[in-house]
Short mmCIF file of C-alpha atoms and ligand atoms in Angstrom, two decimals:
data_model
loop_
_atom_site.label_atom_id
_atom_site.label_comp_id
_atom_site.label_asym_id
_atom_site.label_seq_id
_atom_site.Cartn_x
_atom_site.Cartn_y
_atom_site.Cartn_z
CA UNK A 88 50.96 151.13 26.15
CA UNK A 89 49.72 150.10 22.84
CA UNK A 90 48.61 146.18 23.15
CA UNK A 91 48.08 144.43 26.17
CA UNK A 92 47.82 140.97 24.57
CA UNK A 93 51.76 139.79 24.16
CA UNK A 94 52.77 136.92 22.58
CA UNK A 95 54.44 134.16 25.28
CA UNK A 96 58.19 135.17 25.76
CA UNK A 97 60.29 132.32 26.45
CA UNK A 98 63.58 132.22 28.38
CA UNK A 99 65.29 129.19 27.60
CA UNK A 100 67.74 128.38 30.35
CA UNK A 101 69.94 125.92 31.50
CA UNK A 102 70.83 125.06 34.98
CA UNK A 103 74.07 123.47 36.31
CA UNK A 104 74.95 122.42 39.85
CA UNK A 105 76.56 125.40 41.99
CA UNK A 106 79.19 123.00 43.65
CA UNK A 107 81.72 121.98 41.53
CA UNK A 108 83.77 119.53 43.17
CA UNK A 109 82.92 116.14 45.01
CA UNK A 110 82.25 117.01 48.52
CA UNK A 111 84.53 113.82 49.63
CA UNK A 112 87.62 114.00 46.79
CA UNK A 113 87.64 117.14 45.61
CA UNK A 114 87.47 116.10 41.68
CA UNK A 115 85.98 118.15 39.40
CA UNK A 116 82.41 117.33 39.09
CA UNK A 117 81.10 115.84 35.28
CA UNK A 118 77.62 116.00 34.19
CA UNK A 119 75.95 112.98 34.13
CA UNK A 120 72.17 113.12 33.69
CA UNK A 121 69.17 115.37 32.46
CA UNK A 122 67.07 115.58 35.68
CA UNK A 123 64.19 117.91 34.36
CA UNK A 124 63.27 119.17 31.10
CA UNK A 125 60.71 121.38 31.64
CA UNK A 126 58.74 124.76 31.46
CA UNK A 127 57.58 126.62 34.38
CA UNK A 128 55.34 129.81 34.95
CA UNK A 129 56.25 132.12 36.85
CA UNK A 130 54.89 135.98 37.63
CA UNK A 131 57.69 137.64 35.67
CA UNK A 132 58.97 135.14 33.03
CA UNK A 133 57.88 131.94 31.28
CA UNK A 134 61.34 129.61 31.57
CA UNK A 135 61.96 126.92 29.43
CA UNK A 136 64.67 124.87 31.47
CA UNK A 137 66.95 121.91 31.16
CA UNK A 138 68.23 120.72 34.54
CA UNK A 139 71.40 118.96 34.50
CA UNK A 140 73.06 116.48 37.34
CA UNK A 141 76.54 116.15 38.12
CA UNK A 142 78.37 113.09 39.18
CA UNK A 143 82.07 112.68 40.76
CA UNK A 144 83.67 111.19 38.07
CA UNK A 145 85.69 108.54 40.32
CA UNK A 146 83.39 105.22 40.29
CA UNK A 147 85.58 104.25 43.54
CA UNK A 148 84.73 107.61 45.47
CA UNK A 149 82.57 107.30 48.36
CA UNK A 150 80.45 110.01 47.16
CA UNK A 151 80.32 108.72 43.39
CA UNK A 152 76.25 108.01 43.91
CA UNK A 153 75.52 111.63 44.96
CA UNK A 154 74.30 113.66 41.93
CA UNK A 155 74.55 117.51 42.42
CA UNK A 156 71.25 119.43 41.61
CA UNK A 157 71.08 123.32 40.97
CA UNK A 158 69.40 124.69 43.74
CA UNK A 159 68.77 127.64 41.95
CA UNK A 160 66.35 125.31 39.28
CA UNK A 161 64.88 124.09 42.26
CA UNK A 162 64.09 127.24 44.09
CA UNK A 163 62.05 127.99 40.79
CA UNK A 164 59.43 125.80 40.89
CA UNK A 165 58.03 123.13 43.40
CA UNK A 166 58.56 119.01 41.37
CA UNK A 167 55.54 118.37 38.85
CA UNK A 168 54.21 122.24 39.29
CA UNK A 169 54.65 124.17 35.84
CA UNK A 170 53.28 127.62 38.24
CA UNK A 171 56.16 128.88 39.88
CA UNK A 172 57.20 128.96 43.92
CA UNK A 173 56.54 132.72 43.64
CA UNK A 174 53.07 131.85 42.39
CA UNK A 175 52.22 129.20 45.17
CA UNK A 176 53.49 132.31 47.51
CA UNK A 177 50.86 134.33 46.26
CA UNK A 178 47.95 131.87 45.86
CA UNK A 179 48.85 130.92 49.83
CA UNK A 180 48.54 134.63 50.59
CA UNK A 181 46.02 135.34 49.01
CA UNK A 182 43.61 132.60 50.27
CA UNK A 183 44.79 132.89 53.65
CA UNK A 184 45.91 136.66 54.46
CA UNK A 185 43.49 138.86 52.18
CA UNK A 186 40.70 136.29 52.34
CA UNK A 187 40.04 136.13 48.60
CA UNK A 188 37.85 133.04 46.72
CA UNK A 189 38.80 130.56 44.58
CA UNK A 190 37.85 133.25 41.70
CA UNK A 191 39.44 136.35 42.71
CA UNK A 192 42.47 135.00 43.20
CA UNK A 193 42.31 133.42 39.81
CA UNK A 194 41.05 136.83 38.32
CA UNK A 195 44.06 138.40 39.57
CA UNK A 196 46.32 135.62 38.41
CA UNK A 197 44.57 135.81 35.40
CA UNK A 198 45.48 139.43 34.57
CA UNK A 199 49.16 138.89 36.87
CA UNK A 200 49.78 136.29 33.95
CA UNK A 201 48.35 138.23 30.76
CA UNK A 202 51.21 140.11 29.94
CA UNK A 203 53.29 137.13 29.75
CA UNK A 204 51.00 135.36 26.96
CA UNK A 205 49.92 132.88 29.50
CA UNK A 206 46.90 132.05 31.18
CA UNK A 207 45.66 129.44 34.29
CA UNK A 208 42.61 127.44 35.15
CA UNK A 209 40.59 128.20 37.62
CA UNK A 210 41.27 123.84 38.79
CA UNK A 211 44.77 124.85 38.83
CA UNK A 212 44.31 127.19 41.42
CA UNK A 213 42.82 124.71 43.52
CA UNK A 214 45.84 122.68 42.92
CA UNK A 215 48.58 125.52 43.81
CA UNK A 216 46.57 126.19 46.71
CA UNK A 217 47.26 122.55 47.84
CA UNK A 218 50.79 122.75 47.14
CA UNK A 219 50.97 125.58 49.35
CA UNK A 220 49.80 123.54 52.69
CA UNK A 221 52.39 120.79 51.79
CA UNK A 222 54.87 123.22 51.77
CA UNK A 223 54.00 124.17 55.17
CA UNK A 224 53.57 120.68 56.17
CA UNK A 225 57.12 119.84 54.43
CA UNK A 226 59.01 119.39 57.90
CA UNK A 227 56.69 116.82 59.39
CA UNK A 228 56.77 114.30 56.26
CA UNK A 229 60.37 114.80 55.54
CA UNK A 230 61.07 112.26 58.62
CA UNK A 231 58.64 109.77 57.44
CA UNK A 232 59.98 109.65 54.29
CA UNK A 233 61.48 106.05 54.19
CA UNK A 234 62.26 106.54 50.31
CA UNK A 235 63.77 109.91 50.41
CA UNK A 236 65.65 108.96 53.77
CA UNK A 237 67.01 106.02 52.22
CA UNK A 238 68.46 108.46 48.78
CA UNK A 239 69.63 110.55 52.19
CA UNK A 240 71.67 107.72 53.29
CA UNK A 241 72.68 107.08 49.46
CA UNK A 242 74.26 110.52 49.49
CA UNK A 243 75.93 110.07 52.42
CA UNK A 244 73.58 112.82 53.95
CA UNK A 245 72.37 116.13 52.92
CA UNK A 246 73.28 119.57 51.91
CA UNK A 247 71.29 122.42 53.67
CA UNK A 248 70.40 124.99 51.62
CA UNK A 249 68.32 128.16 52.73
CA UNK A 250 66.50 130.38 50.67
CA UNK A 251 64.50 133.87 51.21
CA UNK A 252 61.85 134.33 49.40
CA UNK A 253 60.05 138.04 50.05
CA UNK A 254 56.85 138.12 48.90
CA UNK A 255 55.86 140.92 47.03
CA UNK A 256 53.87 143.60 48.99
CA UNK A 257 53.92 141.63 52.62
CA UNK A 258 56.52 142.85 55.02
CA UNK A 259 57.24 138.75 55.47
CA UNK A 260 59.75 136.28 53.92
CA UNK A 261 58.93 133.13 53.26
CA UNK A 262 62.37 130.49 53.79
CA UNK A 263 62.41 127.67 51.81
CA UNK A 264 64.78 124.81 53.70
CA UNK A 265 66.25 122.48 51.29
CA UNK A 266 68.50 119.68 50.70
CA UNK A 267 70.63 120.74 47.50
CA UNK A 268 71.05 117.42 46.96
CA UNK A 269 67.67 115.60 46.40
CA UNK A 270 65.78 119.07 46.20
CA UNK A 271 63.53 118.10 48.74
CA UNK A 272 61.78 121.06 50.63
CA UNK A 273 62.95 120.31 54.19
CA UNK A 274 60.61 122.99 55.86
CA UNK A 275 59.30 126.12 54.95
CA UNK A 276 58.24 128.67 57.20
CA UNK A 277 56.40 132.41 57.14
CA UNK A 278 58.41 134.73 58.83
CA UNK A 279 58.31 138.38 59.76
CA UNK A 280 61.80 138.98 61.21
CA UNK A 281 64.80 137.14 60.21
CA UNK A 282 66.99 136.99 63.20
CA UNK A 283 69.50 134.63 63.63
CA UNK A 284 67.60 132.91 66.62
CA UNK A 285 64.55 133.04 64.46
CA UNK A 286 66.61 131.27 61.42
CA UNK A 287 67.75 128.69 64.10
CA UNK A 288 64.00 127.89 65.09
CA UNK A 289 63.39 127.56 61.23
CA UNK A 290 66.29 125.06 61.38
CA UNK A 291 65.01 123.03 64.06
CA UNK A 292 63.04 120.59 62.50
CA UNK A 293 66.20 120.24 59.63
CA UNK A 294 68.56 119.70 62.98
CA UNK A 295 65.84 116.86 64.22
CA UNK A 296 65.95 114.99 61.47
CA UNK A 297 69.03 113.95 62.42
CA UNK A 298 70.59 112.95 59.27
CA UNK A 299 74.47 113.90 58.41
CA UNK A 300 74.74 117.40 57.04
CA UNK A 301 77.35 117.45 54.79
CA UNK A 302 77.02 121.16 53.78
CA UNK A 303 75.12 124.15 53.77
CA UNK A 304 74.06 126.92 51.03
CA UNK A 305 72.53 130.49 51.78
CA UNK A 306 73.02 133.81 50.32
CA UNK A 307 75.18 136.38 51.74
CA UNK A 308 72.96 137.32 54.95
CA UNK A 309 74.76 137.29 57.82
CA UNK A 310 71.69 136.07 59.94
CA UNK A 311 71.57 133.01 57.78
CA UNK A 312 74.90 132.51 57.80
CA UNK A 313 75.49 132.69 61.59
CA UNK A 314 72.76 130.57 62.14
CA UNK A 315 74.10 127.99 59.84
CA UNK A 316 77.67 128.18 61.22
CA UNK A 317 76.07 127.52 64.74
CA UNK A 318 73.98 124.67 63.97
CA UNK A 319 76.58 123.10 62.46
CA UNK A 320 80.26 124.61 62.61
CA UNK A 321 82.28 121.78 61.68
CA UNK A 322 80.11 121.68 57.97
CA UNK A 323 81.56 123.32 54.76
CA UNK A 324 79.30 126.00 53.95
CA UNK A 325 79.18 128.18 50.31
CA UNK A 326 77.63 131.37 49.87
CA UNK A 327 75.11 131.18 46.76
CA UNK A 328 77.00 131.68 43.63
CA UNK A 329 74.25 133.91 42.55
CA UNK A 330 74.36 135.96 45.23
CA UNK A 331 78.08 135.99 45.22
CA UNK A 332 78.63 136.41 41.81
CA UNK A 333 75.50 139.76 41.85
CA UNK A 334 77.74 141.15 44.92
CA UNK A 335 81.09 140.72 43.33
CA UNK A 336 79.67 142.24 40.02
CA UNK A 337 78.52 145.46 41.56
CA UNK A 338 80.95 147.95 41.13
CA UNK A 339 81.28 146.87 37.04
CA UNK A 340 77.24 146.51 37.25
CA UNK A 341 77.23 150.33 38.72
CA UNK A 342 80.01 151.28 36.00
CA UNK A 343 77.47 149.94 33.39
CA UNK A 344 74.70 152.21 34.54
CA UNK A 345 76.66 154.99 34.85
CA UNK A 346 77.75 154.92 31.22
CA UNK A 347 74.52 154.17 30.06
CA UNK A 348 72.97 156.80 32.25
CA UNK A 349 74.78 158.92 30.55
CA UNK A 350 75.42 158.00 26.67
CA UNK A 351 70.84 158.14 27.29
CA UNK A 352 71.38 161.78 28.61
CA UNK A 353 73.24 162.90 25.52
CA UNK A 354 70.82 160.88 23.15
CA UNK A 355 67.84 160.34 24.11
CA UNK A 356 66.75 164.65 23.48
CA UNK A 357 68.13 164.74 19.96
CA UNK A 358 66.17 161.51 18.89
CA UNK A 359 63.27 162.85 20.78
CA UNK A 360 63.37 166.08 18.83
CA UNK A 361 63.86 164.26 15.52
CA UNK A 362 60.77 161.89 15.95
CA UNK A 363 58.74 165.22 16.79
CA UNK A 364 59.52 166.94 13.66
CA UNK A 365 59.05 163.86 11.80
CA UNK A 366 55.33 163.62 13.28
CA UNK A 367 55.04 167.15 12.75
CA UNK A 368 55.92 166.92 9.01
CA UNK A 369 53.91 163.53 8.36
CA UNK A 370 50.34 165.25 7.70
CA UNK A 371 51.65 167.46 4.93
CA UNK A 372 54.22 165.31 3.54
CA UNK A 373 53.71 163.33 -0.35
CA UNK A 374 53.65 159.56 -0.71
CA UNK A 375 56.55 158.98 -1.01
CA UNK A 376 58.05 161.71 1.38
CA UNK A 377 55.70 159.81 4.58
CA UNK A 378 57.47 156.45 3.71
CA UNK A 379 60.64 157.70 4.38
CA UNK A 380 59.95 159.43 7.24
CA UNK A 381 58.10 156.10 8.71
CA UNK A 382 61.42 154.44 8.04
CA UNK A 383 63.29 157.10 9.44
CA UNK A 384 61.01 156.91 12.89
CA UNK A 385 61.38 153.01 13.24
CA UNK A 386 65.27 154.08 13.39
CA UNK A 387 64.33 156.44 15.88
CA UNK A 388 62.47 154.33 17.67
CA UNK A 389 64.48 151.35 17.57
CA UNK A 390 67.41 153.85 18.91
CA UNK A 391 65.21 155.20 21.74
CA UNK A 392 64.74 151.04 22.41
CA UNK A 393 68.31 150.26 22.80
CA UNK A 394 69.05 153.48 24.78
CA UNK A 395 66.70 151.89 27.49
CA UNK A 396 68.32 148.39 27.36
CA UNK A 397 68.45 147.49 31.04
CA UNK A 398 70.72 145.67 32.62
CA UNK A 399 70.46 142.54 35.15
CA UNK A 400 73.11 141.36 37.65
CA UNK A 401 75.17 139.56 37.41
CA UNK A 402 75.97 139.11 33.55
CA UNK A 403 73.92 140.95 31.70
CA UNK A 404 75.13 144.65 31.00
CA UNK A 405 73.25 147.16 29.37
CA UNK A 406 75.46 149.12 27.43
CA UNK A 407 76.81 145.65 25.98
CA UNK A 408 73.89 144.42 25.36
CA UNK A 409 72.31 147.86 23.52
CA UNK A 410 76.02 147.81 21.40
CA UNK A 411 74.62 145.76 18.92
CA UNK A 412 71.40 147.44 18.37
CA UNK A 413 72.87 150.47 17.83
CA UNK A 414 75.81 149.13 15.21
CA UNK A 415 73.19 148.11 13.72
CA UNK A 416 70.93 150.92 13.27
CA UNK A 417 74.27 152.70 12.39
CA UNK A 418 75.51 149.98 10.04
CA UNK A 419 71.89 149.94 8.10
CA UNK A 420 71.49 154.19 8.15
CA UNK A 421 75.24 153.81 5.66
CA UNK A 422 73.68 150.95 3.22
CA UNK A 423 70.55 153.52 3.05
CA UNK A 424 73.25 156.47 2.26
CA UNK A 425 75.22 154.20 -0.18
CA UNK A 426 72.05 153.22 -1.89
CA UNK A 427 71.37 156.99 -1.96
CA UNK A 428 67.95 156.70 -0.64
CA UNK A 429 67.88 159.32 2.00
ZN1 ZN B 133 84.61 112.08 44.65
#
């Protein structure tokens, strides 16, 4: 590796609900507000997100007041915390698993977060530690919550989503119990197997609540999904479009890799070989002779680059996304020729 100091990489994204009609008319959802404009940390990427609500677009609809939140923006961070959920996860673990102090943990967070460009305070970790135990606590102030009860009965009820979150090195999944439509965290619990009878204690306190579900959201595991279709069997229920969409993508996902598996196979030697003579030559070569051949390896390298474009489900395909690289190390390697410089 050469430099471990990176500059911050943004993803800029931009979320839209995963329902798209009204769950009472069937219309065609609109969008209708900005709900959060925000950035937000997380172990892997720094996001840059714009969270957009969708209405029902019939003022006389019963369900015109709901707007429809992306659970999927949601499930990124907890409201007002820039640090991810993954990194409240870790914090939690950390303090209360492996034991650490207020400073390890933000040692390791420290260094966790370096190659992202991106650093936290050692207060902040104080604070994530504290969103941690509401989390847990989530299921006992959800029912005293006269002003999010009363956007409950607004909506006509809630919309139960479920998501697994598996922490990474810990053989346990944390489930995050939410209502898609106000993004509230319903309960959250630590869990080590995820049985369907286990799922259904998870539900329990969603179940006591007592308020009208009016869907429910999981991905495609069939524990989740059987406990959902017990609690409530008379409730539409929709598999997470992510998940859905990563499942249905596989075989052209698996395609992908295969053809980039291979077109790397076949390319990857030669430009290996060339960037080894090139070194070799370097020491004894004139001026002018070394600046070409440092042209020639940036090609080489930027080649090598592309080859090793990965992929991620369920859009994102590597040998699509290498294509252009490659056209244009091709297109620029003729302009050299034509400007006879090689
Ligand atoms: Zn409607």
């Amino acid at each position: 590796m050469k430099s471990a100091r990176k500059i911050t990489q943004v993803s800029r994204r931009f979320y839209r609900r995963e329902q798209y009609h009204c769950a009472d008319c069937q219309r065609r959802l609109r969008r209708a507000v900005t709900l959060t404009e925000r950035t937000v940390i997380r172990l892997d990427e720094v996001i840059k997100l714009v969270h957009a609500g969708y209405r029902c677009p019939d003022a006389q609809c019963a369900g015109h007041q709901r707007t429809y939140r992306s659970v999927r923006a949601d499930a990124l961070a907890l409201p007002w915390f820039t640090y991810g959920v993954d990194i409240v996860l870790l914090v939690g673990r950390l303090r209360l698993r492996e034991h650490q102090t207020v400073d390890e943990i933000h040692q390791e967070l420290l260094k966790r977060l370096e190659p992202l460009g991106v650093k936290i305070a050692r207060r902040e970790i104080l604070y994530v530690f504290e969103a941690y135990c509401t989390l847990l606590r989530a299921s006992s102030e959800a029912k005293d919550d006269v002003e999010w009860l009363a956007q409950v009965e607004k909506n006509g009820g809630i919309i139960v989503s479920v998501d697994g979150i598996q922490p990474e090195k810990g053989n346990e999944t944390v489930y995050l119990v939410r209502d898609a439509l106000t993004g509230r965290v319903l309960c959250a619990e630590n869990v080590t197997s995820s049985e369907t009878a286990v799922m259904k204690t998870l539900l329990a306190p969603v179940v006591a609540l007592g308020v009208k579900v009016i869907g429910t959201m999981s991905d495609a595991q069939e524990s989740e999904l059987k406990a959902l279709e017990e609690l409530w069997p008379e409730v539409p229920h929709q598999v997470c479009q992510f998940h859905a969409l990563r499942d249905a993508s596989q075989s052209a996902f698996d395609a992908d890799k295969a053809v980039k598996t291979a077109m790397r196979k076949k390319l990857q030697p030669k430009v290996r070989a060339v960037r080894k003579q090139i070194k070799k030559h370097l020491p004894t070569a004139s001026a002018d002779e070394a600046t070409q051949l440092t042209v020639l390896d940036e090609y080489a390298s930027g080649m090598l680059t592309a080859l090793n474009t990965d992929g991620l489900q369920p859009f994102t395909y590597a040998t699509v996304e290498s294509a252009p690289a490659l056209d244009e190390v091709e297109a620029s390697l003729q302009q050299l020729e034509k400007r006879g410089r090689l």
